[in-house]
mmCIF file of C-alpha atoms in Angstrom:
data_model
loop_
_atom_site.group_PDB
_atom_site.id
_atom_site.type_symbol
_atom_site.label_atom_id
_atom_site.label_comp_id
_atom_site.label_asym_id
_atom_site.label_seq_id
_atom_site.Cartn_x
_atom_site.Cartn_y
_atom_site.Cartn_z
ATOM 1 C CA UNK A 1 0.000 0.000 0.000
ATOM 2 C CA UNK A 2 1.529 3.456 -1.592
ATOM 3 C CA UNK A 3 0.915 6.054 1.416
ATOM 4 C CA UNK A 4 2.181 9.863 1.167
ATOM 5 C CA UNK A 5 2.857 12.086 4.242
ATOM 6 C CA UNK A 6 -0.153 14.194 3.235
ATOM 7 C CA UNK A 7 -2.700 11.063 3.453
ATOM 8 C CA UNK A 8 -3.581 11.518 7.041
ATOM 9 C CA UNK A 9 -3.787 13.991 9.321
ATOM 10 C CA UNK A 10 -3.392 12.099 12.868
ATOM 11 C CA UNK A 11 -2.188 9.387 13.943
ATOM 12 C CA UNK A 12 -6.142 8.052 14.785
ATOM 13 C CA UNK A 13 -6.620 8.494 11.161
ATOM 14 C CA UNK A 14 -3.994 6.214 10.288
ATOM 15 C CA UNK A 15 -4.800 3.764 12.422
ATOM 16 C CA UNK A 16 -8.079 3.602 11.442
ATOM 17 C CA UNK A 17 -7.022 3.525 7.896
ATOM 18 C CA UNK A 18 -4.666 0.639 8.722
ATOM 19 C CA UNK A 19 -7.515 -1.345 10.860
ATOM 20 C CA UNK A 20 -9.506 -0.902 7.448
ATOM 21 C CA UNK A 21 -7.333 -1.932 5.190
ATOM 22 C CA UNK A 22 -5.775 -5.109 7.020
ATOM 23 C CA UNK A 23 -9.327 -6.343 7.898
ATOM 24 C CA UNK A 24 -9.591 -6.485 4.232
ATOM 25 C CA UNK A 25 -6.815 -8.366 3.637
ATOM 26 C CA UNK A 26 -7.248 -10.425 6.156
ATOM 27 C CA UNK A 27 -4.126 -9.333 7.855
ATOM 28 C CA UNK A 28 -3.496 -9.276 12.109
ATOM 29 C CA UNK A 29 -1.846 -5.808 13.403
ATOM 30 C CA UNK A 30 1.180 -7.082 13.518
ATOM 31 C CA UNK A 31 1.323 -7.927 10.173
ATOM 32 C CA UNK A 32 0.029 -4.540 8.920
ATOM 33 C CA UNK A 33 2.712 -2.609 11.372
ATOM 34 C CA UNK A 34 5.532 -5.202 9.871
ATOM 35 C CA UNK A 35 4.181 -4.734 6.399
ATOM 36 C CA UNK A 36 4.018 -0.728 6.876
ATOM 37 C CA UNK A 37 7.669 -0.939 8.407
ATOM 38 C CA UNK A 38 9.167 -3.038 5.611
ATOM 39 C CA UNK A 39 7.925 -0.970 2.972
ATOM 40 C CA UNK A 40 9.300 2.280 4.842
ATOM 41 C CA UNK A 41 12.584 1.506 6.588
ATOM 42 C CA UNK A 42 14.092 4.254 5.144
ATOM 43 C CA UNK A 43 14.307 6.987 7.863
ATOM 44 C CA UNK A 44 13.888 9.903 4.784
ATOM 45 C CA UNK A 45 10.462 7.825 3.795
ATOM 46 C CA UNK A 46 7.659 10.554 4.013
ATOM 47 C CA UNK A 47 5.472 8.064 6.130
ATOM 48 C CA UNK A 48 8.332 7.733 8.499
ATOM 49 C CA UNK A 49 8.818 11.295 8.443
ATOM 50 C CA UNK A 50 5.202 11.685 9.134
ATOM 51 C CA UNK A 51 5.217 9.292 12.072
ATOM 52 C CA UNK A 52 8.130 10.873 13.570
ATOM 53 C CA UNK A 53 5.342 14.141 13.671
ATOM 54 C CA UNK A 54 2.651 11.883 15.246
ATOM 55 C CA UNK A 55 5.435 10.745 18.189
ATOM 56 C CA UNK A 56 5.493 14.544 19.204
ATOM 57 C CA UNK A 57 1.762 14.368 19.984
ATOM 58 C CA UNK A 58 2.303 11.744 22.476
ATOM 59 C CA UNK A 59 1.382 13.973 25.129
ATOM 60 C CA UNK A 60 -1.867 15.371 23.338
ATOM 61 C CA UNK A 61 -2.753 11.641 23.147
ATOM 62 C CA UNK A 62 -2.091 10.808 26.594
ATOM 63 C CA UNK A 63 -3.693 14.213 27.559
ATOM 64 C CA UNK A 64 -6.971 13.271 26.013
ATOM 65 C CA UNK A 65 -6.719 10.122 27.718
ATOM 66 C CA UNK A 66 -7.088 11.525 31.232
ATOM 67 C CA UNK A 67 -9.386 14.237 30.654
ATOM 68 C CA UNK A 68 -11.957 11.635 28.551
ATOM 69 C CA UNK A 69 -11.336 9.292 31.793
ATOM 70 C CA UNK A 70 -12.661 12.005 33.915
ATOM 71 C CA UNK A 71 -15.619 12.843 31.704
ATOM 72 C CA UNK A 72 -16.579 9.514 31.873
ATOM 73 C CA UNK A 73 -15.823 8.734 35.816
ATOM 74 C CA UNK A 74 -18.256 12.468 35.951
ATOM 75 C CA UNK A 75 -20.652 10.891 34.221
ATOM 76 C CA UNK A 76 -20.864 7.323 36.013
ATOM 77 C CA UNK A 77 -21.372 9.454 39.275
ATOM 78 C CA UNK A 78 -23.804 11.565 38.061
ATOM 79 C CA UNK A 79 -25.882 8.726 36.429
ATOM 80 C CA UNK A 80 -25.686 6.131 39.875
ATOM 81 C CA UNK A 81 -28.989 4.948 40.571
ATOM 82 C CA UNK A 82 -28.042 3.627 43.876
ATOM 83 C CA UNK A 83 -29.840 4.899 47.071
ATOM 84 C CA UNK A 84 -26.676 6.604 48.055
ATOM 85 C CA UNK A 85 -25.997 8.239 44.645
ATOM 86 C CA UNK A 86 -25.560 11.847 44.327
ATOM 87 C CA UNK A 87 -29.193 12.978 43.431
ATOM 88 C CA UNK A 88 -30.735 10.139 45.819
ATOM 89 C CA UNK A 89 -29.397 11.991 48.327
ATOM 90 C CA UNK A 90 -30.113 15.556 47.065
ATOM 91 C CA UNK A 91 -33.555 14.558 46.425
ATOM 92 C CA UNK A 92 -33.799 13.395 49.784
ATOM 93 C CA UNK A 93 -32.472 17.066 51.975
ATOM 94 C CA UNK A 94 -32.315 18.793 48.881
ATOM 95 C CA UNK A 95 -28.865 20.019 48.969
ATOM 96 C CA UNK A 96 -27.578 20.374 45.638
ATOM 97 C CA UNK A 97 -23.933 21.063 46.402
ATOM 98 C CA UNK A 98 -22.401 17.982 45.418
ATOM 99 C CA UNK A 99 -24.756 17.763 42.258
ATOM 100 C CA UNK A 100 -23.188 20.992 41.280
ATOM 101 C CA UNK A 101 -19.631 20.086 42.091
ATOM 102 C CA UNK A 102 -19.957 17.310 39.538
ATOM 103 C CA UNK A 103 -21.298 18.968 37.055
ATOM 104 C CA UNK A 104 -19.070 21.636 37.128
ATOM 105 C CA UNK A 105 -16.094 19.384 37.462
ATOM 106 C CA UNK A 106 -17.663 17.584 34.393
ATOM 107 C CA UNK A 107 -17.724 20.495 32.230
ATOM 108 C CA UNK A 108 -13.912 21.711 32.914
ATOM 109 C CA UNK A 109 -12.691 18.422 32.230
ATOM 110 C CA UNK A 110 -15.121 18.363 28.966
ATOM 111 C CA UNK A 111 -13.506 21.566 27.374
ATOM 112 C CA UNK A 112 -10.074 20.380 28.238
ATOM 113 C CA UNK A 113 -11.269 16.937 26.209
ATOM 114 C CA UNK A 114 -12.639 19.399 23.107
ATOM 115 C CA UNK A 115 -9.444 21.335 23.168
ATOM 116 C CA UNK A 116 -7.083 17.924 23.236
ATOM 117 C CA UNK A 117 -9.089 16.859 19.789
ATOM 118 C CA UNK A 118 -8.975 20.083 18.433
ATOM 119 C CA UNK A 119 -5.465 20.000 18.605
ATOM 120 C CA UNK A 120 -4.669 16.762 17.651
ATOM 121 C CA UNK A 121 -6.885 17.597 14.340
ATOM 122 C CA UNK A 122 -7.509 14.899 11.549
ATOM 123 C CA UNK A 123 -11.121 13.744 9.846
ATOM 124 C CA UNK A 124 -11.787 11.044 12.620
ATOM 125 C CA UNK A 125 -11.460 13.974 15.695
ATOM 126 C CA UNK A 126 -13.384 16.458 13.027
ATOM 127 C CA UNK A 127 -16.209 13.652 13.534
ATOM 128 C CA UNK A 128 -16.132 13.048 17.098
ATOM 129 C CA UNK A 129 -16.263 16.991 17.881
ATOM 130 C CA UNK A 130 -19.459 17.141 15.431
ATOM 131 C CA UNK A 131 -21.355 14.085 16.822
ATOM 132 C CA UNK A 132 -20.449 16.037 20.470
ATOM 133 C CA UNK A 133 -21.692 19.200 19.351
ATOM 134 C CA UNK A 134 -24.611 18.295 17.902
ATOM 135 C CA UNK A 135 -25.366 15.814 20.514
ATOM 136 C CA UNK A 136 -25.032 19.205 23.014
ATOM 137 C CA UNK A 137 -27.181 21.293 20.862
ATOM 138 C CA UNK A 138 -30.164 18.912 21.214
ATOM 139 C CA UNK A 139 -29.849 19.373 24.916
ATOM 140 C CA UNK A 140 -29.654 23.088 24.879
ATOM 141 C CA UNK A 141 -32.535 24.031 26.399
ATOM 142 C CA UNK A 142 -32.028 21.469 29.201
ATOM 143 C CA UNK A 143 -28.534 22.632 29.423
ATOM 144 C CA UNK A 144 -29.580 26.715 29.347
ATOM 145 C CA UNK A 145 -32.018 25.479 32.543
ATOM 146 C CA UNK A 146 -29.238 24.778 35.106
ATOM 147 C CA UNK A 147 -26.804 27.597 33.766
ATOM 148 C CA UNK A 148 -24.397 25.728 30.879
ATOM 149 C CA UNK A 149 -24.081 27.190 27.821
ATOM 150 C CA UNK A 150 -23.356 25.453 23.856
ATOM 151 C CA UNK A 151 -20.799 27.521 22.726
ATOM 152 C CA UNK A 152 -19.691 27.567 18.720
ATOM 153 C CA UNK A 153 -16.441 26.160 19.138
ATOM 154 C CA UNK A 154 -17.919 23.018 21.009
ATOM 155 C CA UNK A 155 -17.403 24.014 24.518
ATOM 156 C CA UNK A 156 -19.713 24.528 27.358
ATOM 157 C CA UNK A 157 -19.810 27.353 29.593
ATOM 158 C CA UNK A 158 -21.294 28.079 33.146
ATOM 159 C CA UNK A 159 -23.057 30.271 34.838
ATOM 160 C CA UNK A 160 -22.232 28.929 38.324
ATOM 161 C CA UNK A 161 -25.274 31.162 40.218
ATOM 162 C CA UNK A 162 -27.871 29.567 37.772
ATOM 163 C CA UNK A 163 -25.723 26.365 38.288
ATOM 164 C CA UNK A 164 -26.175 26.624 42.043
ATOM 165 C CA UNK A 165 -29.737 27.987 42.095
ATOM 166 C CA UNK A 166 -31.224 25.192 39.800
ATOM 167 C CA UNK A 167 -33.724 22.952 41.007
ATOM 168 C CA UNK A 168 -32.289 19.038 41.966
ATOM 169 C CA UNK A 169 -35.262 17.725 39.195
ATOM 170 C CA UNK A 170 -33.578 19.915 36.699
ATOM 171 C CA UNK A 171 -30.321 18.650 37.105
ATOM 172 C CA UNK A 172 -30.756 15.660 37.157
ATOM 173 C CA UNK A 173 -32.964 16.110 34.194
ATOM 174 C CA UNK A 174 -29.798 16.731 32.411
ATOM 175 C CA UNK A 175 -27.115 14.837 33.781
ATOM 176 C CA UNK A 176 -29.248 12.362 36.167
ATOM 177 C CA UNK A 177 -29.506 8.154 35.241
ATOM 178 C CA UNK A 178 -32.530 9.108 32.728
ATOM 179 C CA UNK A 179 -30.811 11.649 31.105
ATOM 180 C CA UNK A 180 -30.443 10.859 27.254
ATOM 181 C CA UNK A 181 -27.551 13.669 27.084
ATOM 182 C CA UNK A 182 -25.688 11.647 29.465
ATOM 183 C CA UNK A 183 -26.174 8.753 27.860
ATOM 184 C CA UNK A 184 -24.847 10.053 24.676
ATOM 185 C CA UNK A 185 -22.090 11.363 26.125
ATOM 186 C CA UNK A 186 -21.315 8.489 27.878
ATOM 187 C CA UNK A 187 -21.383 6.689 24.196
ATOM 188 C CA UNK A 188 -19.281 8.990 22.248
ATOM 189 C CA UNK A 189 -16.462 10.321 25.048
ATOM 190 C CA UNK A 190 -15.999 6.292 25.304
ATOM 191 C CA UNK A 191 -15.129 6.097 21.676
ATOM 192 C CA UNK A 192 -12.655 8.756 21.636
ATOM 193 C CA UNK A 193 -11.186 7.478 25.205
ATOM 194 C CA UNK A 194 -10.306 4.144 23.316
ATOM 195 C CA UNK A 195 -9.200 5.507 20.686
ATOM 196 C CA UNK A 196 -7.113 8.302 21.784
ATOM 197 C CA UNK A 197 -5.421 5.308 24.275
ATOM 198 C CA UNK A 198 -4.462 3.486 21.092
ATOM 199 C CA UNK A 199 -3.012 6.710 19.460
ATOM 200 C CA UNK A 200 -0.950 7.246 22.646
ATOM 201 C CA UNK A 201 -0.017 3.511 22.626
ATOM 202 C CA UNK A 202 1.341 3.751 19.229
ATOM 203 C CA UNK A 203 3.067 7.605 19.318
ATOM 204 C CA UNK A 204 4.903 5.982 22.585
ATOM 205 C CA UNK A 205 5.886 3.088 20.239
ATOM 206 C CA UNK A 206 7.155 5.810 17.514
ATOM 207 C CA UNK A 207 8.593 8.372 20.085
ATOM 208 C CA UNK A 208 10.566 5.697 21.463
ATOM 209 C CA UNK A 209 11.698 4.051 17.851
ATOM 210 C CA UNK A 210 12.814 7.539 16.819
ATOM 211 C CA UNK A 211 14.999 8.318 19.867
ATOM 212 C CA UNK A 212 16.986 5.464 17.916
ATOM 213 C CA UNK A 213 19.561 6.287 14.701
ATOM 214 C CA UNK A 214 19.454 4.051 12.084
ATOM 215 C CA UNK A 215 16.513 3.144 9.866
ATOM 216 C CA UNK A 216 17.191 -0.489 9.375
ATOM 217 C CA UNK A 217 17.752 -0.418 13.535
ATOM 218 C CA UNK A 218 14.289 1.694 14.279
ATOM 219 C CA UNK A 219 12.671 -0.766 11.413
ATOM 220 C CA UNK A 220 13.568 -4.364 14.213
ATOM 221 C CA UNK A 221 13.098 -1.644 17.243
ATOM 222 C CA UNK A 222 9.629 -0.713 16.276
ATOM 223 C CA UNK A 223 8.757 -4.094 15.215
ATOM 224 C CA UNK A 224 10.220 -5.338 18.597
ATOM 225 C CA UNK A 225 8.526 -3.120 20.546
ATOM 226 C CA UNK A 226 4.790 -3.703 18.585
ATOM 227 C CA UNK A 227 5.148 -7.193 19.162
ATOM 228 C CA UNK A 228 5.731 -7.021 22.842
ATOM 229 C CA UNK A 229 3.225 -4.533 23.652
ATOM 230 C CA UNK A 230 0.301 -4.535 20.962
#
């Protein structure tokens, strides 16, 4: 398979691209790394030149990685049906406090997620932060209830006295176990949590090859290292 460095523009994208393409064949990863590898061992190869970019992101990936993790821990708490949950027990004396903690907590650690994929860029982020938006617009007017704000650039903002002085039904409205924003949420931060862990797997793999001279030598390190930790 001919690729140029212009063909993708993240590392998620060529993954994807890779998954696609080996499934076709019929091919395991380790045969599509070894295959990409032995048709670019030359360390002034475009795609190797392009990887070497992708390695520097290693920190966006990894980035992304916690702050989707805590967007996703947010949302478990939020959506606990247990009897000692967070709105159980607001429901119950009506204190809100830790209802709003959450949510606000939720909604810094969302933006940081939105600004990691922004960053990282490529057509497979591009799609995640337009399923996400859209997916925010449609709860607007639930959202615009306790204080939080769509913004155009995909991130939320709050107005922490309407935040604080919203009522524990419409809260949990938005963010409680029956909340369909949640669950969406909950769908679609998933997908770019695993995803974003497999680009940081794999720039950690590069990073690490590249710290290496020699293209023959990074071609057996990289294939080393894929095999042992893939």
């Amino acid at each position: 398979m001919q690729v140029s460095s212009s063909s993708y523009a993240s590392l998620l994208d060529y993954i994807n691209s890779q998954s696609d393409d080996t499934s076709s064949k019929g091919l395991g990863k380790a045969g599509g790394i070894s295959s990409l590898l032995q048709q670019n061992c030359v360390a002034s190869n475009p795609v190797l030149t392009k990887m070497s970019r992708e390695a520097e992101k290693s920190g966006i990936y990894k980035s992304t990685v916690t702050n989707t993790g805590s967007v996703l821990k947010y949302l478990e708490t939020l959506t606990d049906k247990s009897s000692d949950s967070v709105f159980s027990k607001a429901e119950a004396d009506g204190n809100t406090d830790e209802a709003v903690t959450k949510i606000g907590s939720l909604v810094v650690s969302y933006n940081k997620m939105i600004s990691n994929l922004s960053e990282e860029g490529g057509k497979t982020n591009k799609a995640y932060l337009k399923s996400l938006f859209s997916t925010l617009e449609n709860a607007s007017g639930q959202l615009k209830k306790i204080g939080i704000t769509v913004k155009s650039d995909g991130t939320l903002e709050t107005d922490y006295a309407t935040l604080c002085d919203a009522d524990v039904a419409d809260l949990k409205e938005a963010f409680g176990s029956g909340s369909s924003l949640a669950q969406a949420l909950t769908k679609t931060v998933g997908e770019v949590n695993s995803a974003s862990a497999k680009s940081s797997h794999l720039a950690q793999i590069y990073s690490t090859a590249y710290s290496n001279s020699g293209s023959y030598s990074q071609y057996d390190y990289i294939k080393h290292l894929y095999n042992t930790l893939a």
